[in-house]
Protein backbone atom coordinates (compact mmCIF):
# COMPACT_ATOMS: atom_id res chain seq x y z
CA UNK A 1 0.00 0.00 0.00
CA UNK A 2 1.20 3.54 -0.82
CA UNK A 3 2.81 5.20 2.21
CA UNK A 4 1.16 8.53 3.07
CA UNK A 5 3.63 11.37 3.04
CA UNK A 6 3.16 14.67 4.83
CA UNK A 7 4.61 16.46 1.78
CA UNK A 8 1.95 15.08 -0.56
CA UNK A 9 -0.85 15.86 1.92
CA UNK A 10 0.54 19.37 2.32
CA UNK A 11 0.42 20.17 -1.40
CA UNK A 12 -3.23 19.12 -1.64
CA UNK A 13 -4.62 20.80 1.43
CA UNK A 14 -3.95 24.20 3.10
CA UNK A 15 -5.25 22.91 6.44
CA UNK A 16 -2.71 20.10 6.42
CA UNK A 17 -0.02 22.58 5.41
CA UNK A 18 -0.67 24.51 8.64
CA UNK A 19 -0.87 21.39 10.82
CA UNK A 20 2.38 20.05 9.39
CA UNK A 21 4.16 23.34 10.10
CA UNK A 22 2.85 23.25 13.70
CA UNK A 23 4.03 19.66 14.23
CA UNK A 24 7.43 20.35 12.64
CA UNK A 25 7.92 23.31 15.00
CA UNK A 26 6.78 21.23 17.97
CA UNK A 27 9.06 18.31 17.06
CA UNK A 28 12.11 20.59 16.88
CA UNK A 29 11.62 21.45 20.58
CA UNK A 30 11.36 17.84 21.81
CA UNK A 31 14.56 16.43 23.33
CA UNK A 32 16.17 13.34 21.79
CA UNK A 33 15.11 10.23 23.70
CA UNK A 34 11.91 11.87 25.00
CA UNK A 35 8.83 9.63 25.19
CA UNK A 36 6.21 10.91 22.73
CA UNK A 37 2.61 9.72 22.43
CA UNK A 38 0.78 10.40 19.15
CA UNK A 39 -2.82 10.22 20.37
CA UNK A 40 -5.20 9.47 17.49
CA UNK A 41 -2.22 8.91 15.21
CA UNK A 42 -4.20 7.65 12.18
CA UNK A 43 -1.66 6.56 9.54
CA UNK A 44 1.24 7.80 11.71
CA UNK A 45 2.30 10.45 9.18
CA UNK A 46 4.27 12.29 11.89
CA UNK A 47 6.37 9.29 12.97
CA UNK A 48 9.34 10.37 10.73
CA UNK A 49 9.54 13.72 12.58
CA UNK A 50 10.20 11.89 15.88
CA UNK A 51 12.96 9.49 14.82
CA UNK A 52 15.23 10.65 17.66
CA UNK A 53 12.49 10.22 20.28
CA UNK A 54 10.62 7.16 21.56
CA UNK A 55 7.42 7.58 19.54
CA UNK A 56 4.29 5.58 20.38
CA UNK A 57 1.19 5.75 18.14
CA UNK A 58 -2.26 4.98 19.53
CA UNK A 59 -5.60 5.16 17.70
CA UNK A 60 -8.84 3.21 17.77
CA UNK A 61 -8.52 2.64 14.01
CA UNK A 62 -11.94 3.95 13.05
CA UNK A 63 -11.32 6.96 10.80
CA UNK A 64 -11.23 6.72 6.99
CA UNK A 65 -12.09 3.23 5.67
CA UNK A 66 -9.23 3.28 3.18
CA UNK A 67 -6.58 4.29 5.74
CA UNK A 68 -3.82 1.88 6.67
CA UNK A 69 -3.81 1.54 10.47
CA UNK A 70 -1.09 -1.13 10.34
CA UNK A 71 1.65 1.15 11.66
CA UNK A 72 0.02 1.80 15.07
CA UNK A 73 1.73 0.62 18.24
CA UNK A 74 -1.59 0.13 20.03
CA UNK A 75 -5.25 0.13 19.01
CA UNK A 76 -7.16 1.78 21.84
CA UNK A 77 -9.82 4.31 22.68
CA UNK A 78 -8.37 7.61 23.91
CA UNK A 79 -10.95 7.59 26.71
CA UNK A 80 -9.03 4.63 28.19
CA UNK A 81 -5.38 4.72 27.14
CA UNK A 82 -3.82 1.39 28.22
CA UNK A 83 -0.64 3.00 29.56
CA UNK A 84 0.61 4.01 33.01
CA UNK A 85 0.31 7.46 34.60
CA UNK A 86 3.10 9.89 33.68
CA UNK A 87 4.55 7.69 30.89
CA UNK A 88 5.13 10.48 28.35
CA UNK A 89 7.16 13.68 28.15
CA UNK A 90 5.16 14.90 25.17
CA UNK A 91 1.70 14.17 23.77
CA UNK A 92 0.78 15.08 20.20
CA UNK A 93 -2.89 15.09 19.24
CA UNK A 94 -3.64 16.37 15.74
CA UNK A 95 -7.07 16.71 14.09
CA UNK A 96 -8.58 14.14 16.47
CA UNK A 97 -10.39 15.90 19.34
CA UNK A 98 -13.30 16.84 17.04
CA UNK A 99 -13.90 13.09 16.47
CA UNK A 100 -14.34 12.08 20.10
CA UNK A 101 -17.71 12.20 21.81
CA UNK A 102 -16.36 13.20 25.23
CA UNK A 103 -13.40 15.56 24.73
CA UNK A 104 -13.16 16.30 28.48
CA UNK A 105 -12.58 12.60 29.20
CA UNK A 106 -9.97 12.30 26.47
CA UNK A 107 -8.10 15.40 27.68
CA UNK A 108 -8.13 13.99 31.24
CA UNK A 109 -6.57 10.78 29.87
CA UNK A 110 -3.92 12.67 27.91
CA UNK A 111 -3.07 14.62 31.07
CA UNK A 112 -2.88 11.37 33.07
CA UNK A 113 -0.31 9.78 30.74
CA UNK A 114 1.79 12.99 30.65
CA UNK A 115 4.44 13.44 33.33
CA UNK A 116 4.12 16.64 35.45
CA UNK A 117 5.62 19.44 33.37
CA UNK A 118 5.08 17.46 30.14
CA UNK A 119 3.57 19.18 27.08
CA UNK A 120 0.44 18.55 25.04
CA UNK A 121 0.52 19.83 21.43
CA UNK A 122 -3.03 19.88 20.12
CA UNK A 123 -4.43 20.85 16.73
CA UNK A 124 -8.13 21.08 15.92
CA UNK A 125 -9.89 22.20 12.73
CA UNK A 126 -12.36 25.09 12.85
CA UNK A 127 -13.73 26.14 9.41
CA UNK A 128 -13.58 22.66 8.02
CA UNK A 129 -15.99 20.39 6.12
CA UNK A 130 -17.57 17.43 7.86
CA UNK A 131 -15.12 14.53 7.55
CA UNK A 132 -14.75 10.94 8.75
CA UNK A 133 -18.54 10.85 9.12
CA UNK A 134 -20.36 9.81 11.22
CA UNK A 135 -17.57 10.35 13.76
CA UNK A 136 -17.25 14.12 13.35
CA UNK A 137 -18.82 15.60 16.47
CA UNK A 138 -17.34 18.98 17.35
CA UNK A 139 -15.61 22.26 16.45
CA UNK A 140 -13.91 24.28 19.19
CA UNK A 141 -13.43 28.03 19.66
CA UNK A 142 -10.21 29.08 21.46
CA UNK A 143 -12.33 29.90 24.51
CA UNK A 144 -13.75 26.38 24.65
CA UNK A 145 -10.27 24.92 24.17
CA UNK A 146 -8.84 26.94 27.02
CA UNK A 147 -11.72 26.04 29.36
CA UNK A 148 -11.53 22.32 28.51
CA UNK A 149 -7.76 22.19 28.95
CA UNK A 150 -7.79 24.11 32.24
CA UNK A 151 -10.58 21.87 33.57
CA UNK A 152 -8.48 18.81 32.62
CA UNK A 153 -5.58 20.14 34.72
CA UNK A 154 -3.42 21.54 31.94
CA UNK A 155 -2.00 25.10 31.75
CA UNK A 156 -2.42 26.65 28.33
CA UNK A 157 0.81 28.29 27.13
CA UNK A 158 -0.46 29.33 23.70
CA UNK A 159 -3.38 29.10 21.29
CA UNK A 160 -2.67 30.15 17.71
CA UNK A 161 -5.23 30.67 14.93
CA UNK A 162 -4.12 29.54 11.48
CA UNK A 163 -5.57 30.22 8.04
CA UNK A 164 -7.64 33.38 7.68
CA UNK A 165 -10.00 34.91 5.14
CA UNK A 166 -7.93 34.58 1.93
CA UNK A 167 -6.80 31.02 2.50
CA UNK A 168 -10.36 30.07 3.43
CA UNK A 169 -11.64 31.70 0.22
CA UNK A 170 -9.02 29.94 -1.92
CA UNK A 171 -9.85 26.59 -0.36
CA UNK A 172 -13.59 27.06 -1.00
CA UNK A 173 -13.09 28.25 -4.59
CA UNK A 174 -10.84 25.39 -5.62
CA UNK A 175 -13.59 22.99 -4.46
CA UNK A 176 -16.27 24.83 -6.51
CA UNK A 177 -16.41 22.50 -9.58
CA UNK A 178 -16.57 19.35 -7.46
CA UNK A 179 -19.67 20.67 -5.66
CA UNK A 180 -21.77 21.09 -8.81
CA UNK A 181 -24.36 18.39 -9.48
CA UNK A 182 -22.96 15.57 -11.61
CA UNK A 183 -25.26 16.40 -14.55
CA UNK A 184 -23.95 19.98 -14.72
CA UNK A 185 -20.33 18.85 -14.43
CA UNK A 186 -20.71 16.23 -17.16
CA UNK A 187 -22.45 18.46 -19.75
CA UNK A 188 -19.87 20.15 -22.02
CA UNK A 189 -22.42 22.70 -23.27
CA UNK A 190 -23.22 24.21 -19.87
CA UNK A 191 -21.78 27.50 -18.71
CA UNK A 192 -19.14 25.46 -16.89
CA UNK A 193 -17.31 24.76 -20.14
CA UNK A 194 -13.52 24.92 -20.31
CA UNK A 195 -13.23 28.78 -20.21
CA UNK A 196 -15.27 28.87 -17.00
CA UNK A 197 -13.18 26.08 -15.49
CA UNK A 198 -10.00 27.88 -16.52
CA UNK A 199 -11.32 31.09 -14.94
CA UNK A 200 -12.05 29.32 -11.63
CA UNK A 201 -8.67 27.60 -11.63
CA UNK A 202 -6.93 30.92 -12.37
CA UNK A 203 -8.87 32.79 -9.67
CA UNK A 204 -8.13 30.04 -7.13
CA UNK A 205 -4.42 30.14 -8.01
CA UNK A 206 -4.40 33.95 -7.63
CA UNK A 207 -6.14 33.74 -4.25
CA UNK A 208 -3.68 31.08 -3.15
CA UNK A 209 -0.75 33.34 -4.05
CA UNK A 210 -2.44 36.22 -2.29
CA UNK A 211 -3.09 34.14 0.83
CA UNK A 212 0.52 32.91 0.90
CA UNK A 213 1.90 36.42 0.41
CA UNK A 214 -0.25 37.73 3.27
CA UNK A 215 0.53 34.85 5.63
CA UNK A 216 1.33 36.25 9.05
CA UNK A 217 0.21 39.76 7.99
CA UNK A 218 -3.53 39.23 7.64
CA UNK A 219 -5.22 38.20 10.90
CA UNK A 220 -6.32 34.56 11.00
CA UNK A 221 -8.50 35.04 14.09
CA UNK A 222 -11.83 35.76 12.40
CA UNK A 223 -11.68 32.97 9.75
CA UNK A 224 -9.36 30.34 11.19
CA UNK A 225 -8.98 27.02 9.43
CA UNK A 226 -7.39 25.53 12.56
CA UNK A 227 -6.25 26.22 16.10
CA UNK A 228 -2.88 25.08 17.40
CA UNK A 229 -2.51 24.83 21.15
CA UNK A 230 0.31 24.07 23.57
CA UNK A 231 -0.48 23.15 27.17
CA UNK A 232 1.58 21.88 30.07
CA UNK A 233 0.57 19.35 32.76
CA UNK A 234 0.44 21.15 36.12
C1 LIG B 1 -8.72 13.02 11.17
S1 LIG B 1 -7.86 11.65 11.85
C2 LIG B 1 -6.32 12.39 12.36
C3 LIG B 1 -5.18 11.40 12.31
C4 LIG B 1 -3.80 11.98 12.60
N1 LIG B 1 -3.70 12.53 13.92
C5 LIG B 1 -3.43 13.03 11.58
O1 LIG B 1 -3.31 14.22 11.92
O2 LIG B 1 -3.27 12.66 10.39
C6 LIG B 1 -8.68 11.32 13.37
C7 LIG B 1 -8.25 10.01 14.01
O3 LIG B 1 -8.79 9.94 15.34
C8 LIG B 1 -9.11 8.60 15.61
N2 LIG B 1 -10.07 8.59 16.72
C9 LIG B 1 -11.27 9.17 16.76
N3 LIG B 1 -11.86 8.97 17.95
C10 LIG B 1 -10.99 8.24 18.68
C11 LIG B 1 -11.02 7.70 20.00
N4 LIG B 1 -12.07 7.90 20.80
N5 LIG B 1 -9.95 7.01 20.42
C12 LIG B 1 -8.88 6.80 19.61
N6 LIG B 1 -8.79 7.30 18.36
C13 LIG B 1 -9.83 8.00 17.90
C14 LIG B 1 -9.65 8.08 14.29
O4 LIG B 1 -9.59 6.67 14.22
C15 LIG B 1 -8.74 8.77 13.28
O5 LIG B 1 -7.65 7.96 12.92
Tab-separated table of C-alpha atoms and ligand atoms in Angstrom:
chain	number	residue	atom	x	y	z
A	1	UNK	CA	0.000	0.000	0.000
A	2	UNK	CA	1.195	3.538	-0.822
A	3	UNK	CA	2.812	5.202	2.207
A	4	UNK	CA	1.162	8.527	3.070
A	5	UNK	CA	3.628	11.373	3.041
A	6	UNK	CA	3.158	14.669	4.829
A	7	UNK	CA	4.605	16.463	1.781
A	8	UNK	CA	1.952	15.079	-0.563
A	9	UNK	CA	-0.846	15.856	1.920
A	10	UNK	CA	0.542	19.369	2.318
A	11	UNK	CA	0.424	20.170	-1.404
A	12	UNK	CA	-3.226	19.117	-1.638
A	13	UNK	CA	-4.619	20.800	1.434
A	14	UNK	CA	-3.955	24.198	3.097
A	15	UNK	CA	-5.255	22.915	6.442
A	16	UNK	CA	-2.714	20.100	6.424
A	17	UNK	CA	-0.023	22.576	5.406
A	18	UNK	CA	-0.671	24.507	8.641
A	19	UNK	CA	-0.875	21.394	10.823
A	20	UNK	CA	2.381	20.050	9.386
A	21	UNK	CA	4.164	23.343	10.105
A	22	UNK	CA	2.852	23.249	13.700
A	23	UNK	CA	4.026	19.656	14.228
A	24	UNK	CA	7.431	20.350	12.638
A	25	UNK	CA	7.925	23.310	15.003
A	26	UNK	CA	6.779	21.235	17.972
A	27	UNK	CA	9.057	18.308	17.058
A	28	UNK	CA	12.106	20.586	16.877
A	29	UNK	CA	11.621	21.449	20.578
A	30	UNK	CA	11.363	17.837	21.814
A	31	UNK	CA	14.557	16.425	23.328
A	32	UNK	CA	16.165	13.342	21.789
A	33	UNK	CA	15.110	10.230	23.695
A	34	UNK	CA	11.905	11.865	25.003
A	35	UNK	CA	8.835	9.632	25.194
A	36	UNK	CA	6.212	10.907	22.730
A	37	UNK	CA	2.607	9.722	22.426
A	38	UNK	CA	0.785	10.400	19.149
A	39	UNK	CA	-2.815	10.215	20.368
A	40	UNK	CA	-5.196	9.471	17.490
A	41	UNK	CA	-2.218	8.911	15.205
A	42	UNK	CA	-4.201	7.650	12.176
A	43	UNK	CA	-1.660	6.557	9.543
A	44	UNK	CA	1.243	7.799	11.710
A	45	UNK	CA	2.298	10.445	9.182
A	46	UNK	CA	4.267	12.287	11.893
A	47	UNK	CA	6.372	9.286	12.974
A	48	UNK	CA	9.340	10.368	10.732
A	49	UNK	CA	9.535	13.719	12.581
A	50	UNK	CA	10.198	11.892	15.880
A	51	UNK	CA	12.960	9.494	14.824
A	52	UNK	CA	15.229	10.645	17.661
A	53	UNK	CA	12.494	10.220	20.281
A	54	UNK	CA	10.616	7.161	21.559
A	55	UNK	CA	7.423	7.576	19.543
A	56	UNK	CA	4.285	5.585	20.375
A	57	UNK	CA	1.191	5.753	18.137
A	58	UNK	CA	-2.262	4.981	19.534
A	59	UNK	CA	-5.598	5.158	17.701
A	60	UNK	CA	-8.840	3.213	17.772
A	61	UNK	CA	-8.523	2.644	14.005
A	62	UNK	CA	-11.937	3.954	13.053
A	63	UNK	CA	-11.321	6.956	10.798
A	64	UNK	CA	-11.226	6.725	6.991
A	65	UNK	CA	-12.085	3.226	5.665
A	66	UNK	CA	-9.227	3.276	3.176
A	67	UNK	CA	-6.584	4.290	5.739
A	68	UNK	CA	-3.825	1.880	6.674
A	69	UNK	CA	-3.812	1.538	10.469
A	70	UNK	CA	-1.094	-1.134	10.339
A	71	UNK	CA	1.654	1.147	11.656
A	72	UNK	CA	0.025	1.797	15.067
A	73	UNK	CA	1.730	0.615	18.243
A	74	UNK	CA	-1.591	0.132	20.030
A	75	UNK	CA	-5.250	0.133	19.009
A	76	UNK	CA	-7.156	1.785	21.844
A	77	UNK	CA	-9.822	4.314	22.679
A	78	UNK	CA	-8.369	7.609	23.908
A	79	UNK	CA	-10.951	7.590	26.706
A	80	UNK	CA	-9.028	4.633	28.188
A	81	UNK	CA	-5.382	4.718	27.141
A	82	UNK	CA	-3.821	1.393	28.218
A	83	UNK	CA	-0.639	3.003	29.557
A	84	UNK	CA	0.609	4.006	33.010
A	85	UNK	CA	0.313	7.464	34.600
A	86	UNK	CA	3.097	9.885	33.684
A	87	UNK	CA	4.551	7.688	30.887
A	88	UNK	CA	5.133	10.475	28.352
A	89	UNK	CA	7.162	13.679	28.152
A	90	UNK	CA	5.157	14.904	25.175
A	91	UNK	CA	1.696	14.166	23.767
A	92	UNK	CA	0.778	15.085	20.199
A	93	UNK	CA	-2.886	15.086	19.240
A	94	UNK	CA	-3.642	16.371	15.742
A	95	UNK	CA	-7.074	16.709	14.094
A	96	UNK	CA	-8.584	14.141	16.475
A	97	UNK	CA	-10.387	15.900	19.341
A	98	UNK	CA	-13.305	16.836	17.042
A	99	UNK	CA	-13.901	13.086	16.471
A	100	UNK	CA	-14.336	12.082	20.100
A	101	UNK	CA	-17.709	12.204	21.814
A	102	UNK	CA	-16.359	13.199	25.227
A	103	UNK	CA	-13.398	15.557	24.730
A	104	UNK	CA	-13.159	16.297	28.479
A	105	UNK	CA	-12.580	12.596	29.202
A	106	UNK	CA	-9.972	12.304	26.471
A	107	UNK	CA	-8.101	15.395	27.683
A	108	UNK	CA	-8.127	13.991	31.240
A	109	UNK	CA	-6.568	10.780	29.872
A	110	UNK	CA	-3.923	12.674	27.911
A	111	UNK	CA	-3.071	14.618	31.070
A	112	UNK	CA	-2.876	11.374	33.072
A	113	UNK	CA	-0.310	9.776	30.739
A	114	UNK	CA	1.794	12.989	30.648
A	115	UNK	CA	4.441	13.444	33.326
A	116	UNK	CA	4.116	16.636	35.450
A	117	UNK	CA	5.619	19.443	33.373
A	118	UNK	CA	5.081	17.458	30.139
A	119	UNK	CA	3.570	19.177	27.082
A	120	UNK	CA	0.445	18.547	25.040
A	121	UNK	CA	0.522	19.828	21.432
A	122	UNK	CA	-3.032	19.883	20.121
A	123	UNK	CA	-4.426	20.853	16.734
A	124	UNK	CA	-8.132	21.078	15.917
A	125	UNK	CA	-9.893	22.202	12.727
A	126	UNK	CA	-12.360	25.085	12.854
A	127	UNK	CA	-13.731	26.135	9.414
A	128	UNK	CA	-13.583	22.661	8.019
A	129	UNK	CA	-15.986	20.393	6.123
A	130	UNK	CA	-17.567	17.430	7.857
A	131	UNK	CA	-15.123	14.527	7.552
A	132	UNK	CA	-14.752	10.936	8.746
A	133	UNK	CA	-18.541	10.854	9.124
A	134	UNK	CA	-20.355	9.809	11.219
A	135	UNK	CA	-17.565	10.352	13.756
A	136	UNK	CA	-17.248	14.119	13.354
A	137	UNK	CA	-18.820	15.599	16.473
A	138	UNK	CA	-17.344	18.981	17.347
A	139	UNK	CA	-15.612	22.261	16.455
A	140	UNK	CA	-13.911	24.280	19.193
A	141	UNK	CA	-13.429	28.027	19.662
A	142	UNK	CA	-10.215	29.079	21.463
A	143	UNK	CA	-12.333	29.898	24.509
A	144	UNK	CA	-13.747	26.376	24.647
A	145	UNK	CA	-10.273	24.915	24.167
A	146	UNK	CA	-8.841	26.945	27.019
A	147	UNK	CA	-11.724	26.035	29.361
A	148	UNK	CA	-11.528	22.316	28.507
A	149	UNK	CA	-7.757	22.190	28.954
A	150	UNK	CA	-7.790	24.109	32.240
A	151	UNK	CA	-10.579	21.866	33.569
A	152	UNK	CA	-8.485	18.813	32.620
A	153	UNK	CA	-5.583	20.141	34.723
A	154	UNK	CA	-3.415	21.544	31.942
A	155	UNK	CA	-2.003	25.098	31.753
A	156	UNK	CA	-2.420	26.647	28.329
A	157	UNK	CA	0.807	28.292	27.131
A	158	UNK	CA	-0.458	29.332	23.697
A	159	UNK	CA	-3.378	29.104	21.287
A	160	UNK	CA	-2.669	30.153	17.710
A	161	UNK	CA	-5.231	30.673	14.934
A	162	UNK	CA	-4.124	29.536	11.483
A	163	UNK	CA	-5.566	30.218	8.035
A	164	UNK	CA	-7.636	33.384	7.678
A	165	UNK	CA	-10.003	34.906	5.136
A	166	UNK	CA	-7.931	34.578	1.929
A	167	UNK	CA	-6.803	31.016	2.505
A	168	UNK	CA	-10.358	30.069	3.429
A	169	UNK	CA	-11.642	31.699	0.220
A	170	UNK	CA	-9.025	29.936	-1.925
A	171	UNK	CA	-9.855	26.592	-0.359
A	172	UNK	CA	-13.586	27.057	-1.002
A	173	UNK	CA	-13.092	28.250	-4.589
A	174	UNK	CA	-10.843	25.392	-5.619
A	175	UNK	CA	-13.589	22.989	-4.463
A	176	UNK	CA	-16.274	24.827	-6.512
A	177	UNK	CA	-16.413	22.497	-9.576
A	178	UNK	CA	-16.567	19.347	-7.457
A	179	UNK	CA	-19.669	20.675	-5.658
A	180	UNK	CA	-21.768	21.092	-8.814
A	181	UNK	CA	-24.363	18.393	-9.484
A	182	UNK	CA	-22.955	15.572	-11.611
A	183	UNK	CA	-25.257	16.397	-14.551
A	184	UNK	CA	-23.949	19.977	-14.724
A	185	UNK	CA	-20.334	18.854	-14.425
A	186	UNK	CA	-20.706	16.228	-17.164
A	187	UNK	CA	-22.446	18.458	-19.753
A	188	UNK	CA	-19.869	20.149	-22.021
A	189	UNK	CA	-22.421	22.700	-23.265
A	190	UNK	CA	-23.217	24.209	-19.873
A	191	UNK	CA	-21.777	27.495	-18.711
A	192	UNK	CA	-19.135	25.456	-16.895
A	193	UNK	CA	-17.307	24.763	-20.142
A	194	UNK	CA	-13.523	24.921	-20.306
A	195	UNK	CA	-13.225	28.780	-20.210
A	196	UNK	CA	-15.271	28.874	-17.002
A	197	UNK	CA	-13.185	26.077	-15.493
A	198	UNK	CA	-9.997	27.885	-16.517
A	199	UNK	CA	-11.322	31.092	-14.940
A	200	UNK	CA	-12.055	29.318	-11.633
A	201	UNK	CA	-8.665	27.596	-11.633
A	202	UNK	CA	-6.934	30.915	-12.366
A	203	UNK	CA	-8.871	32.790	-9.672
A	204	UNK	CA	-8.125	30.037	-7.134
A	205	UNK	CA	-4.418	30.144	-8.015
A	206	UNK	CA	-4.395	33.947	-7.634
A	207	UNK	CA	-6.137	33.744	-4.254
A	208	UNK	CA	-3.678	31.077	-3.152
A	209	UNK	CA	-0.754	33.340	-4.049
A	210	UNK	CA	-2.441	36.217	-2.286
A	211	UNK	CA	-3.088	34.136	0.829
A	212	UNK	CA	0.518	32.912	0.904
A	213	UNK	CA	1.902	36.420	0.405
A	214	UNK	CA	-0.247	37.730	3.271
A	215	UNK	CA	0.532	34.851	5.628
A	216	UNK	CA	1.332	36.248	9.053
A	217	UNK	CA	0.212	39.764	7.992
A	218	UNK	CA	-3.529	39.234	7.640
A	219	UNK	CA	-5.218	38.198	10.902
A	220	UNK	CA	-6.324	34.564	11.003
A	221	UNK	CA	-8.496	35.044	14.090
A	222	UNK	CA	-11.826	35.759	12.402
A	223	UNK	CA	-11.682	32.974	9.749
A	224	UNK	CA	-9.365	30.345	11.194
A	225	UNK	CA	-8.981	27.022	9.426
A	226	UNK	CA	-7.391	25.530	12.558
A	227	UNK	CA	-6.248	26.218	16.096
A	228	UNK	CA	-2.876	25.084	17.399
A	229	UNK	CA	-2.506	24.830	21.154
A	230	UNK	CA	0.315	24.075	23.566
A	231	UNK	CA	-0.481	23.149	27.171
A	232	UNK	CA	1.578	21.878	30.067
A	233	UNK	CA	0.572	19.354	32.757
A	234	UNK	CA	0.436	21.150	36.117
B	1	LIG	C1	-8.719	13.022	11.167
B	1	LIG	S1	-7.861	11.655	11.848
B	1	LIG	C2	-6.323	12.388	12.361
B	1	LIG	C3	-5.184	11.396	12.307
B	1	LIG	C4	-3.801	11.984	12.601
B	1	LIG	N1	-3.699	12.527	13.925
B	1	LIG	C5	-3.433	13.029	11.580
B	1	LIG	O1	-3.308	14.222	11.924
B	1	LIG	O2	-3.272	12.655	10.390
B	1	LIG	C6	-8.678	11.319	13.370
B	1	LIG	C7	-8.251	10.009	14.014
B	1	LIG	O3	-8.794	9.943	15.340
B	1	LIG	C8	-9.106	8.603	15.610
B	1	LIG	N2	-10.065	8.586	16.715
B	1	LIG	C9	-11.273	9.170	16.764
B	1	LIG	N3	-11.856	8.965	17.951
B	1	LIG	C10	-10.992	8.239	18.684
B	1	LIG	C11	-11.021	7.701	20.001
B	1	LIG	N4	-12.067	7.898	20.796
B	1	LIG	N5	-9.950	7.008	20.423
B	1	LIG	C12	-8.883	6.797	19.608
B	1	LIG	N6	-8.792	7.296	18.356
B	1	LIG	C13	-9.834	8.002	17.901
B	1	LIG	C14	-9.652	8.079	14.294
B	1	LIG	O4	-9.587	6.670	14.225
B	1	LIG	C15	-8.738	8.771	13.279
B	1	LIG	O5	-7.647	7.964	12.917
